[in-house]
mmCIF file of C-alpha atoms in Angstrom:
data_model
loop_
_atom_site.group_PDB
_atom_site.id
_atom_site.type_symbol
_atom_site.label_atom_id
_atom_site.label_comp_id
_atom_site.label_asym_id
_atom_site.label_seq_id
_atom_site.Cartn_x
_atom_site.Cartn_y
_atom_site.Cartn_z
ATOM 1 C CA UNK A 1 -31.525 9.393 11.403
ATOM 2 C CA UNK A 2 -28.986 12.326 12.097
ATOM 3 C CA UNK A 3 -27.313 13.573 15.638
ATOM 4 C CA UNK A 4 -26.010 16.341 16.443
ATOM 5 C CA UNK A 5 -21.747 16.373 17.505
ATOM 6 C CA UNK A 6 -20.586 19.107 19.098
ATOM 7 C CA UNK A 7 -16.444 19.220 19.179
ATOM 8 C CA UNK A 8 -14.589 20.850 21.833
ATOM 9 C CA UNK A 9 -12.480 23.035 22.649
ATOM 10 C CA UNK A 10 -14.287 24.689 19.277
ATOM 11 C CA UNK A 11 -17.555 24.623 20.328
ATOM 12 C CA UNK A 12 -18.695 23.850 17.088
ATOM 13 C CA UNK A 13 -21.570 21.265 16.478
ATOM 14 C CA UNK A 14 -22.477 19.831 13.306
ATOM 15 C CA UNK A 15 -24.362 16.968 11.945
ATOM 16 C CA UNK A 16 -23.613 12.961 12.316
ATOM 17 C CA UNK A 17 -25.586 10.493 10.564
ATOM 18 C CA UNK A 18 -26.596 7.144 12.207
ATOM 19 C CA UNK A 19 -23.846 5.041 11.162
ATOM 20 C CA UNK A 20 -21.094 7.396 10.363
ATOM 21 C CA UNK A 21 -17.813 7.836 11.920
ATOM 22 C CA UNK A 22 -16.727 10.740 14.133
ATOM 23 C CA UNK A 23 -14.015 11.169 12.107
ATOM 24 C CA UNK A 24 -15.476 11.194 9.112
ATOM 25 C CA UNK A 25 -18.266 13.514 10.110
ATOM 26 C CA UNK A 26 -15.976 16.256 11.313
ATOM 27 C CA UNK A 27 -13.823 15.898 8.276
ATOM 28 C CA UNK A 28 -16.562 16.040 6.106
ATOM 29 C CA UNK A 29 -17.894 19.978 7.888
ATOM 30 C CA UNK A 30 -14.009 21.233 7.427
ATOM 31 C CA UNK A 31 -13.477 20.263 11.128
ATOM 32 C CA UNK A 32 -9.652 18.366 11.592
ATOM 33 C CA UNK A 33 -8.872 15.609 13.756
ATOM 34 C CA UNK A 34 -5.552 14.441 14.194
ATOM 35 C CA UNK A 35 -6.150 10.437 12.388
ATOM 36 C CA UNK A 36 -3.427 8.353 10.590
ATOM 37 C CA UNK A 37 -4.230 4.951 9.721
ATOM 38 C CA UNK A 38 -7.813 5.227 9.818
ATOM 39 C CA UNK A 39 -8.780 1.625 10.465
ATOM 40 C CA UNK A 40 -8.461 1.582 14.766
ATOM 41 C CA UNK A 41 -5.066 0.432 14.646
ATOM 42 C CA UNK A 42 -2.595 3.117 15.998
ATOM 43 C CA UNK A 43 -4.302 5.050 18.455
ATOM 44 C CA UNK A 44 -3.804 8.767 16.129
ATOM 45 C CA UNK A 45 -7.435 9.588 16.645
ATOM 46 C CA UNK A 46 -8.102 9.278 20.275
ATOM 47 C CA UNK A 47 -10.570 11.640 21.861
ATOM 48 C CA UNK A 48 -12.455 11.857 24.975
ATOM 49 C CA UNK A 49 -16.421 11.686 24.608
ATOM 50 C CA UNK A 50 -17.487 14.298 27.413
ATOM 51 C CA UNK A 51 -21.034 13.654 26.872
ATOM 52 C CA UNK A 52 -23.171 10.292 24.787
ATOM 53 C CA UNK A 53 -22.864 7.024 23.760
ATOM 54 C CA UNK A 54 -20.721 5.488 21.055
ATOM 55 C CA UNK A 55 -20.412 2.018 19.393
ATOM 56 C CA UNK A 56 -16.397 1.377 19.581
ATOM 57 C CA UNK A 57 -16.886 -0.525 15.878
ATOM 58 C CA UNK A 58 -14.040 -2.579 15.164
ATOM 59 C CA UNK A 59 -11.005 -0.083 17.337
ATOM 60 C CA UNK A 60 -8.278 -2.386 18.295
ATOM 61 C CA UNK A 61 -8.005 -3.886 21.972
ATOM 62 C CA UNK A 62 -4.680 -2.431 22.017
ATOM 63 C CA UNK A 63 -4.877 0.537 20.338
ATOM 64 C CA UNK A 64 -8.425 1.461 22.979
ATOM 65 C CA UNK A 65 -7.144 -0.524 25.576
ATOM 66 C CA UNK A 66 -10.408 -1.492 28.353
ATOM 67 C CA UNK A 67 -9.768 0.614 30.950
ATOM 68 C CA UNK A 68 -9.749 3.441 28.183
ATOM 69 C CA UNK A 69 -12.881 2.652 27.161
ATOM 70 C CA UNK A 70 -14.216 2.921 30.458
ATOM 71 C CA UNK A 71 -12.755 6.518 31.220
ATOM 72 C CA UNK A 72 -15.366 7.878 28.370
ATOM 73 C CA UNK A 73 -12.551 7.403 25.097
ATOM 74 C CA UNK A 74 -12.795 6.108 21.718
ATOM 75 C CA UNK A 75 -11.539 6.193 18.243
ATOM 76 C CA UNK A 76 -13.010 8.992 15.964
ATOM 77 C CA UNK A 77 -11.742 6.412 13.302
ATOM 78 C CA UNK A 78 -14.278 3.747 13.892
ATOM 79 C CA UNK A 79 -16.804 5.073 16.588
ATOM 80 C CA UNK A 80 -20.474 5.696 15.625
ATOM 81 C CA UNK A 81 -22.965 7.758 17.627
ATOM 82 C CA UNK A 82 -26.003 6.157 18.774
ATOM 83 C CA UNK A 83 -27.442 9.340 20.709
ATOM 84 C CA UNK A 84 -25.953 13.116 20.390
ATOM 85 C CA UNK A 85 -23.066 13.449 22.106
ATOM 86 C CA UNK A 86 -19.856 16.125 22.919
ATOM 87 C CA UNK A 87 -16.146 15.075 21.861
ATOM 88 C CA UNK A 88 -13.186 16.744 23.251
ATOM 89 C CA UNK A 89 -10.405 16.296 20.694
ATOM 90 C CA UNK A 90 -6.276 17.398 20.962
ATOM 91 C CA UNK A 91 -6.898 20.134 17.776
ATOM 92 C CA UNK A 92 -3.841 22.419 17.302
ATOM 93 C CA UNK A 93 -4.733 25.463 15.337
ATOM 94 C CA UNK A 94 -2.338 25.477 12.222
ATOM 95 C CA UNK A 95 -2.273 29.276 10.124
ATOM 96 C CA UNK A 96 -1.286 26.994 6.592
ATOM 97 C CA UNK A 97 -4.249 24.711 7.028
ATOM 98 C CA UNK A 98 -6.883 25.507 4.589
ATOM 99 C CA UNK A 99 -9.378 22.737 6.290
ATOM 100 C CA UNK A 100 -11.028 21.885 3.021
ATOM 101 C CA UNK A 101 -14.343 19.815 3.794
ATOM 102 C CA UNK A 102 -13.843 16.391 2.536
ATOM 103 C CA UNK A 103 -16.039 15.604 -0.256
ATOM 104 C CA UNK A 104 -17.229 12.947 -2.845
ATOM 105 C CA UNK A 105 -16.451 13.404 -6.610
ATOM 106 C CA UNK A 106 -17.104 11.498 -9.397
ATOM 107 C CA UNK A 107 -15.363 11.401 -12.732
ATOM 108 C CA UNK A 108 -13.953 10.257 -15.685
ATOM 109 C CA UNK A 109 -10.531 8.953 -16.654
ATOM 110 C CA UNK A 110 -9.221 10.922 -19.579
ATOM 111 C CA UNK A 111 -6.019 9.250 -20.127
ATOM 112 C CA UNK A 112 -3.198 6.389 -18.443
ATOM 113 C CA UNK A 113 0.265 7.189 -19.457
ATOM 114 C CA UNK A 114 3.054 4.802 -18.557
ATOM 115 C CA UNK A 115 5.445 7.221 -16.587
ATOM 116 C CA UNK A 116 8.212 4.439 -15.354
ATOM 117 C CA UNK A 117 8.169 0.557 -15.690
ATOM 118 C CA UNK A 118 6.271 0.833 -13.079
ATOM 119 C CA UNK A 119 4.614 3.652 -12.382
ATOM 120 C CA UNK A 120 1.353 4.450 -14.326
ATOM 121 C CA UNK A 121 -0.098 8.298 -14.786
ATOM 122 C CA UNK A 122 -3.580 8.460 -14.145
ATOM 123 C CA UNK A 123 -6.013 11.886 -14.750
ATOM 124 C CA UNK A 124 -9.012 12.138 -13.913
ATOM 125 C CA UNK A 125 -11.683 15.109 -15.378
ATOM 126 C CA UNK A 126 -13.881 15.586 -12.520
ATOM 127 C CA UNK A 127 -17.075 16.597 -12.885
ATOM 128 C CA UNK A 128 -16.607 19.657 -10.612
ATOM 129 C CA UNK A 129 -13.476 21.092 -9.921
ATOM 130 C CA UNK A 130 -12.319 19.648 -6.622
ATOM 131 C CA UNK A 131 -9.684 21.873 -3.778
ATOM 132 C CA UNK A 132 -7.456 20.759 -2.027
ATOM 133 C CA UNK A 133 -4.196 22.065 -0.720
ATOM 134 C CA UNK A 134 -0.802 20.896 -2.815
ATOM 135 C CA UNK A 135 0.615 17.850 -1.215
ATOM 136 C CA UNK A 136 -2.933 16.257 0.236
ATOM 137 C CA UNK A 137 -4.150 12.855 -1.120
ATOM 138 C CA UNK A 138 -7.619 11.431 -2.187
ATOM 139 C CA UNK A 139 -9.117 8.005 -1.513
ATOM 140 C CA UNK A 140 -9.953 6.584 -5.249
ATOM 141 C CA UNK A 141 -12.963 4.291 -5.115
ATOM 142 C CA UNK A 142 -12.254 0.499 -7.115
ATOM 143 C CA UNK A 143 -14.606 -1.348 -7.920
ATOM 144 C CA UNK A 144 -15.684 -5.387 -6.745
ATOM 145 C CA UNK A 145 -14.755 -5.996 -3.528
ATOM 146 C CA UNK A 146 -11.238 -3.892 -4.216
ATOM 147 C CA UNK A 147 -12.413 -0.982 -2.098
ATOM 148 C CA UNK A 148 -10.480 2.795 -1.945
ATOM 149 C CA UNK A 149 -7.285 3.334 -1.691
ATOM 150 C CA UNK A 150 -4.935 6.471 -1.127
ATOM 151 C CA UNK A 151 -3.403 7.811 -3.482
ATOM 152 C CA UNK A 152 -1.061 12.194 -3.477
ATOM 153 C CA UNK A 153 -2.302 14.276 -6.090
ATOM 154 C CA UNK A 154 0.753 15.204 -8.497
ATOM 155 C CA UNK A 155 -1.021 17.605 -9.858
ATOM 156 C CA UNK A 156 -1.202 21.664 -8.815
ATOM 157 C CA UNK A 157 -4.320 23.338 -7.117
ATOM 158 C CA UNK A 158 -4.571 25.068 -10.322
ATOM 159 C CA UNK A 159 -5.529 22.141 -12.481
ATOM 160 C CA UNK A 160 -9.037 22.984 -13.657
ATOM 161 C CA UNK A 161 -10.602 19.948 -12.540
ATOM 162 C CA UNK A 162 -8.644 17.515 -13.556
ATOM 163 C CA UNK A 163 -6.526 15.520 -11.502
ATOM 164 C CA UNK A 164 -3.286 13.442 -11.474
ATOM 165 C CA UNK A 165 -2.254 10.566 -9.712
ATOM 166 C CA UNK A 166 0.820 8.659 -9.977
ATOM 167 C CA UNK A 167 0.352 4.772 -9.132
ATOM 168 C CA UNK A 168 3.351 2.690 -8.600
ATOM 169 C CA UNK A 169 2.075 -1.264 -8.952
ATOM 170 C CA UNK A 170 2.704 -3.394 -5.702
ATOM 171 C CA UNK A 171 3.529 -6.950 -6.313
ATOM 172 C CA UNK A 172 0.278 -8.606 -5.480
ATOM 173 C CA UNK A 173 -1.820 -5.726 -4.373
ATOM 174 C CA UNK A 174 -5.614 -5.612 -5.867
ATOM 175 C CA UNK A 175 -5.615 -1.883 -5.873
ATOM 176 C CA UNK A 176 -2.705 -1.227 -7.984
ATOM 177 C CA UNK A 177 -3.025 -4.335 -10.357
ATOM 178 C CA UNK A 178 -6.319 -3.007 -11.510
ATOM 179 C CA UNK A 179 -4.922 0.162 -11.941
ATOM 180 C CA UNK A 180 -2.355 -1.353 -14.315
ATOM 181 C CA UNK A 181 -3.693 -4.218 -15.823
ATOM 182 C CA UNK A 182 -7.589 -2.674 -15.761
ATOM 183 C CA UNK A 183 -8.269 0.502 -15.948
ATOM 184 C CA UNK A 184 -8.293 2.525 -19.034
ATOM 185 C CA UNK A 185 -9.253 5.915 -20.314
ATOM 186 C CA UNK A 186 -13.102 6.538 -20.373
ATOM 187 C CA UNK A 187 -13.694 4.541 -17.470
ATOM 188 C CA UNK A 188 -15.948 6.434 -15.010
ATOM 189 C CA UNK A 189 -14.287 6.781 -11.290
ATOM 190 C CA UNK A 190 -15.250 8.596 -8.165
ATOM 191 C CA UNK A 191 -12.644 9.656 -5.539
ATOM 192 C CA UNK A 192 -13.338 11.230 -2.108
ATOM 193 C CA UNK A 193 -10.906 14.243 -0.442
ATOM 194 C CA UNK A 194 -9.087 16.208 0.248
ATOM 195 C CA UNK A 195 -7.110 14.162 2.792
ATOM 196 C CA UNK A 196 -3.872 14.920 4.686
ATOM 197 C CA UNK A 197 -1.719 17.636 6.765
ATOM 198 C CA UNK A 198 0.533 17.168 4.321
ATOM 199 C CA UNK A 199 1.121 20.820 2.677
ATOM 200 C CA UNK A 200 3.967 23.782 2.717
ATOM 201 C CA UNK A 201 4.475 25.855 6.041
ATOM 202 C CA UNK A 202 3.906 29.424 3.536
ATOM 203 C CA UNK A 203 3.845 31.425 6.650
ATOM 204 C CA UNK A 204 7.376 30.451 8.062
ATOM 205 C CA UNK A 205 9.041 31.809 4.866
ATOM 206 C CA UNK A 206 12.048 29.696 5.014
ATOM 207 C CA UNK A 207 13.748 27.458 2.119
ATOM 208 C CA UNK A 208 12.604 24.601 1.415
ATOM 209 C CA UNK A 209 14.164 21.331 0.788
ATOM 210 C CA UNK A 210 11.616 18.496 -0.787
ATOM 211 C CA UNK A 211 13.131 15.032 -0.696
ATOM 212 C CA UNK A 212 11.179 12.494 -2.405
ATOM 213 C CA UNK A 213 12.100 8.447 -3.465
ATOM 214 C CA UNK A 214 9.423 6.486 -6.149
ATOM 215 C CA UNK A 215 5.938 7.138 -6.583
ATOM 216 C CA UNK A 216 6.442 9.645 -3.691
ATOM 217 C CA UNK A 217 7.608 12.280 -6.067
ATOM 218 C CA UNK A 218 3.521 12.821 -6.560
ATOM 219 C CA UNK A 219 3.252 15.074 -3.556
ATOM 220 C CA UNK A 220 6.382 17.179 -3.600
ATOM 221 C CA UNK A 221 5.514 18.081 -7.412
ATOM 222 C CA UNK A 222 2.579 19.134 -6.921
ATOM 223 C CA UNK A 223 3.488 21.320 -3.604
ATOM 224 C CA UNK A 224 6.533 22.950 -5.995
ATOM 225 C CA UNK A 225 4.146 23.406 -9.148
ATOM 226 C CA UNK A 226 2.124 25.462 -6.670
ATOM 227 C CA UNK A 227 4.854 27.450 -5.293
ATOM 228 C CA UNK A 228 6.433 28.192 -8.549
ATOM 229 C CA UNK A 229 3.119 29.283 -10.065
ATOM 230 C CA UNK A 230 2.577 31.815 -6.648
ATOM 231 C CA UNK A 231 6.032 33.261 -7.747
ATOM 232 C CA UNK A 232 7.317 32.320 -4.504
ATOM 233 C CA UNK A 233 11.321 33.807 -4.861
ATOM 234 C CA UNK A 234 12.553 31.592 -1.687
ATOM 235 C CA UNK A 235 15.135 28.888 -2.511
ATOM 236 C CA UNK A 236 13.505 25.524 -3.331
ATOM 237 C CA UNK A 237 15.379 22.096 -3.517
ATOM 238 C CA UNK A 238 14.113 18.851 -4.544
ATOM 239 C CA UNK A 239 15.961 16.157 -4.079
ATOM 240 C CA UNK A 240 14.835 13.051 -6.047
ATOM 241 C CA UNK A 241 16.007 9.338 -5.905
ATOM 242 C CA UNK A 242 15.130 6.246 -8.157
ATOM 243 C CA UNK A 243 17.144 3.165 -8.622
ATOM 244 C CA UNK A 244 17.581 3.678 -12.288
ATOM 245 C CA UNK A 245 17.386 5.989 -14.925
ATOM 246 C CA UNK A 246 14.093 4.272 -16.381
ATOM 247 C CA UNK A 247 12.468 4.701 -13.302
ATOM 248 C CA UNK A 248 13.376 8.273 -12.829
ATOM 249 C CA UNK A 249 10.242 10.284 -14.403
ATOM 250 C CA UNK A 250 9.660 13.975 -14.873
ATOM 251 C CA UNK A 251 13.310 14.533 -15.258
ATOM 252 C CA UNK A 252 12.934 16.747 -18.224
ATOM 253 C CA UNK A 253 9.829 18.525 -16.659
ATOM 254 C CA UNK A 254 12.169 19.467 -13.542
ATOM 255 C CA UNK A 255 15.701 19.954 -15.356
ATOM 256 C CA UNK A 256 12.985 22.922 -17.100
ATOM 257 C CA UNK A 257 12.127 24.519 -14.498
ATOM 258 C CA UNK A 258 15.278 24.748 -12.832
ATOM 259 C CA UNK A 259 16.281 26.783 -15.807
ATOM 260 C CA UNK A 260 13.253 28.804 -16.012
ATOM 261 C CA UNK A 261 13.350 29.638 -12.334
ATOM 262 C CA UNK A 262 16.899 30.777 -10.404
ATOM 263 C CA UNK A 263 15.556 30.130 -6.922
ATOM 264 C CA UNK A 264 14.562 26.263 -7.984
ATOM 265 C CA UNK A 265 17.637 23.648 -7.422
ATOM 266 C CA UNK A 266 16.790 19.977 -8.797
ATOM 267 C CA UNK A 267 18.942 16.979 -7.785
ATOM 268 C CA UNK A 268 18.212 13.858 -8.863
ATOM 269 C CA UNK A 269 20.197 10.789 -7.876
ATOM 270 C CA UNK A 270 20.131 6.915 -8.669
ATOM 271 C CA UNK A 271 20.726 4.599 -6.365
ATOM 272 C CA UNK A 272 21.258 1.039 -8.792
ATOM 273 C CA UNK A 273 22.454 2.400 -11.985
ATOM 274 C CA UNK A 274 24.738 0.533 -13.933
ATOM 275 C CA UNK A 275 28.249 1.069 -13.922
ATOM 276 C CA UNK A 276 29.538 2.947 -17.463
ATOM 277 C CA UNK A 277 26.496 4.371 -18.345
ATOM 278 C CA UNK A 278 25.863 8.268 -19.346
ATOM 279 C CA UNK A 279 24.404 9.045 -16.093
ATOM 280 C CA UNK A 280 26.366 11.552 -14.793
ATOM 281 C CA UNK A 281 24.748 12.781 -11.980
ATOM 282 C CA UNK A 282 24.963 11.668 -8.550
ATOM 283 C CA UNK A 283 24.932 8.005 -7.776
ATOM 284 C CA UNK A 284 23.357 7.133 -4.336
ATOM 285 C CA UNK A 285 20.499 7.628 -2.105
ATOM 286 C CA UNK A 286 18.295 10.265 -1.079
ATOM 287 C CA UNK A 287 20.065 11.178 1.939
ATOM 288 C CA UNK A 288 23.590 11.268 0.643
ATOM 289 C CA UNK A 289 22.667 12.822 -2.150
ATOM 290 C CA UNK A 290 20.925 15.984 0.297
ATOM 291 C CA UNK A 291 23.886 15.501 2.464
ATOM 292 C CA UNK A 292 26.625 16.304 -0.105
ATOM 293 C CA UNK A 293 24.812 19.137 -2.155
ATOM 294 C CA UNK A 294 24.016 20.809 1.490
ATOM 295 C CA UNK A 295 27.391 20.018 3.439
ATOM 296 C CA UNK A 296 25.685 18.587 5.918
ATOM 297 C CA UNK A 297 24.540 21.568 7.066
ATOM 298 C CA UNK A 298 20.710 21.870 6.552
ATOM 299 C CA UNK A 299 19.870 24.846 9.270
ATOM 300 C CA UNK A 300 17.343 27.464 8.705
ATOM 301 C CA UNK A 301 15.071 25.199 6.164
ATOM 302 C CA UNK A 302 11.657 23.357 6.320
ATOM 303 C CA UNK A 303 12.042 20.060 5.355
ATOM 304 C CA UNK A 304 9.499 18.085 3.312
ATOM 305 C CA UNK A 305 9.706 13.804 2.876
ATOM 306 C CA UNK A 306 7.666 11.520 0.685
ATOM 307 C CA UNK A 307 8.892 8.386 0.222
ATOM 308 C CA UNK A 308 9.529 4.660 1.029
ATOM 309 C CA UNK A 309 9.417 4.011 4.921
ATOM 310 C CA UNK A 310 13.186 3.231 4.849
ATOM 311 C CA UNK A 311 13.991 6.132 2.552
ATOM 312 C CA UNK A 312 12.244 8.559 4.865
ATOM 313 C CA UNK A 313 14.172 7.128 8.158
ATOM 314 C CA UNK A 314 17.158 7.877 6.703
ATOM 315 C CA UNK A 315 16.663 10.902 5.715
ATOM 316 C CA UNK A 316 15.290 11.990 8.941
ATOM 317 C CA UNK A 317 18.368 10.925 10.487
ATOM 318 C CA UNK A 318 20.583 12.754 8.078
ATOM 319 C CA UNK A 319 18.974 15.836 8.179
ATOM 320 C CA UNK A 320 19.173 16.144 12.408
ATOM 321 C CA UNK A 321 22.658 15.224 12.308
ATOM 322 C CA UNK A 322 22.769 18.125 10.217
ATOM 323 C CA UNK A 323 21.497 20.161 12.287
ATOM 324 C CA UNK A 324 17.549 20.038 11.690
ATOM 325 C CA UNK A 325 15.217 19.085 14.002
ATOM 326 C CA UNK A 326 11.799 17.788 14.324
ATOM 327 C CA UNK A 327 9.355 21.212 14.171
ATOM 328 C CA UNK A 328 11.256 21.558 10.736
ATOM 329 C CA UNK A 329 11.018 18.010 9.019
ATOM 330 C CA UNK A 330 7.443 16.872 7.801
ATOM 331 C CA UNK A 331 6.588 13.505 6.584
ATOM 332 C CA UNK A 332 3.523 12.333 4.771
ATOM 333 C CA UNK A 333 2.414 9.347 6.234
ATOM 334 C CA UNK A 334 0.050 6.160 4.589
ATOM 335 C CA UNK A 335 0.041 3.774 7.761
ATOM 336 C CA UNK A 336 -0.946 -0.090 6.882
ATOM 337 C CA UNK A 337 -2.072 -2.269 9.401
ATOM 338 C CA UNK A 338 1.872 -3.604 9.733
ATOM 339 C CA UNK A 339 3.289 -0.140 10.130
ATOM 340 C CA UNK A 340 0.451 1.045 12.567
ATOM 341 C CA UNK A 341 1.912 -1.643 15.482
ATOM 342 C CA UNK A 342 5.293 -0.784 15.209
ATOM 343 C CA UNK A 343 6.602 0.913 18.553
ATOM 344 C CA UNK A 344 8.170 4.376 18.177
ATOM 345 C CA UNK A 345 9.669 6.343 20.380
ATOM 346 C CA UNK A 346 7.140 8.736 22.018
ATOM 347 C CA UNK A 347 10.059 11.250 21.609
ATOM 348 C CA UNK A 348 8.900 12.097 17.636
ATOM 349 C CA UNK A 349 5.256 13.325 17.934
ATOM 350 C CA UNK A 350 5.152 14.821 14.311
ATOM 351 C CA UNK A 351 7.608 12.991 12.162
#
């Protein structure tokens, strides 16, 4: 059984299957509603239902507090329709924002390359060419009781079907153990996306400076792959921090195409690398390492972070006490139940 959703202020209706999540519905016709953690914990996806019934599913007391429920809200995350019914959602029109329908795509793994220690390279040929915007993520599907989990794309738009992930193992976590331990190369796989808000601001024409820690170099690479490729001639900086030169990966590929291209700057920078060896680039973190090739002066540039939660922070920081402020610096953000309840200050509404 289907229902029909109509989604204001667009005034666009589409189709809701008994069962299925606002959120997902609307992401799923190329419709975008702000969401972040997408399991009812931090309140992202709050909209108003002007008109129906929904079933609240499993949206957190305190993230849908009573009384909320009561004034006619809910969370797109987690709500099912049980009659047709009219949203009104907080949608800010974005001119960068391709607002790709999410889709489902299944796969095969062609190979698993060992990048770090421990971070594995995983593509997948898909069995149609999938789009998505450089820097957004997919869910990949697990199998057993595993579930999906979200994972950038490293690769460029331009990839002809085939995708790459990079997949940094978590002490005890099911997802990325099977990735490492598990998975190998003609296993068939099926991942669903494009996700995220994640992508480059094209239209404000300003440098760009990418700072990325870890695995989160996935989403920054791909984003500069796709700008280099465009022959976009504005100045491009990625700064890049590991804790040790075996954990620093596509160093080569990036030292390359800072010679190839004039307007591309790559600084890499480690933070735990041992004294007296022939490392002899900067030694430090993300921050200080942006901090001292910029002078502390970081004005006139959009700002893009992907990285560990403490990593980003700092660099946040850095960059406004050098002079750059919030419309300028954009995060990518996976929220886990733990992150989703910590309080921040309703001062930062997009970082």
């Amino acid at each position: 059984m289907s229902f029909e959703l109509t989604i204001e202020p667009l005034g666009q209706t589409i189709e809701i299957e008994e069962g299925q999540t606002i959120l997902d519905a609307a992401l799923r016709a190329g419709i975008y509603l702000p969401h972040a953690c997408c399991h009812g914990l931090c309140a992202t996806c709050k909209v108003d239902i002007v008109d129906g019934e929904v079933d609240h599913g499993e949206a957190s007391s305190f993230a849908l507090m009573d009384f909320e429920r009561d004034e006619g809200k809910c969370l797109a995350c987690c709500a099912t329709v049980e009659d047709d019914i009219t949203i009104e959602a907080d949608i800010e029109e974005d001119p960068d924002a391709r607002n790709l329908p999410v889709q489902d795509y299944d796969g095969e793994v062609t190979r698993i390359e060992s990048l770090t220690p421990t971070i594995k390279g995983v593509w997948i040929k898909l069995d149609h060419p999938a789009q998505f915007q450089a820097g957004q993520y997919v869910n990949l599907e697990l199998p057993g009781d595993i579930g999906a989990r979200a994972f950038s794309i490293a690769s460029a738009p331009s990839s002809d079907g085939e995708v790459e992930l990079n997949i940094r193992i978590v002490p005890g976590g099911k997802g990325t153990t099977y990735v490492h331990e598990e998975m190998k190369a003609g296993d068939r796989i099926r991942i669903t996306g494009p996700y995220g808000r994640f992508f480059v601001k094209k239209s404000a024409h300003m440098p760009m400076i990418f700072m990325a820690g870890g695995s989160g170099l996935s989403s920054p690479r791909s984003m500069i792959l796709d700008l280099l490729e465009e022959g976009c001639e504005l100045p491009i900086t990625l700064v890049y921090g590991q804790r040790n030169r075996d954990e620093l990966y596509y160093h080569d590929e990036f030292t390359a195409l800072a010679e190839k291209h004039p307007n591309f700057t790559y600084v890499p920078t480690l933070s735990d690398e041992p004294e007296g060896s022939d490392w002899d680039g900067f030694r430090g973190y993300v921050h200080e390492a942006a901090k001292a090739h910029f002078d502390n002066d970081f004005r006139d540039h959009k700002a893009y972070l992907c990285g560990p939660p403490l990593m980003i922070d700092a660099c946040i920081t850095t960059l406004m006490q050098g002079r750059l402020f919030e419309r300028d610096i954009y995060t990518e953000k996976f929220i886990s139940a733990a992150d989703a309840q910590q309080v921040r200050s309703p001062l930062f509404k997009a970082i």
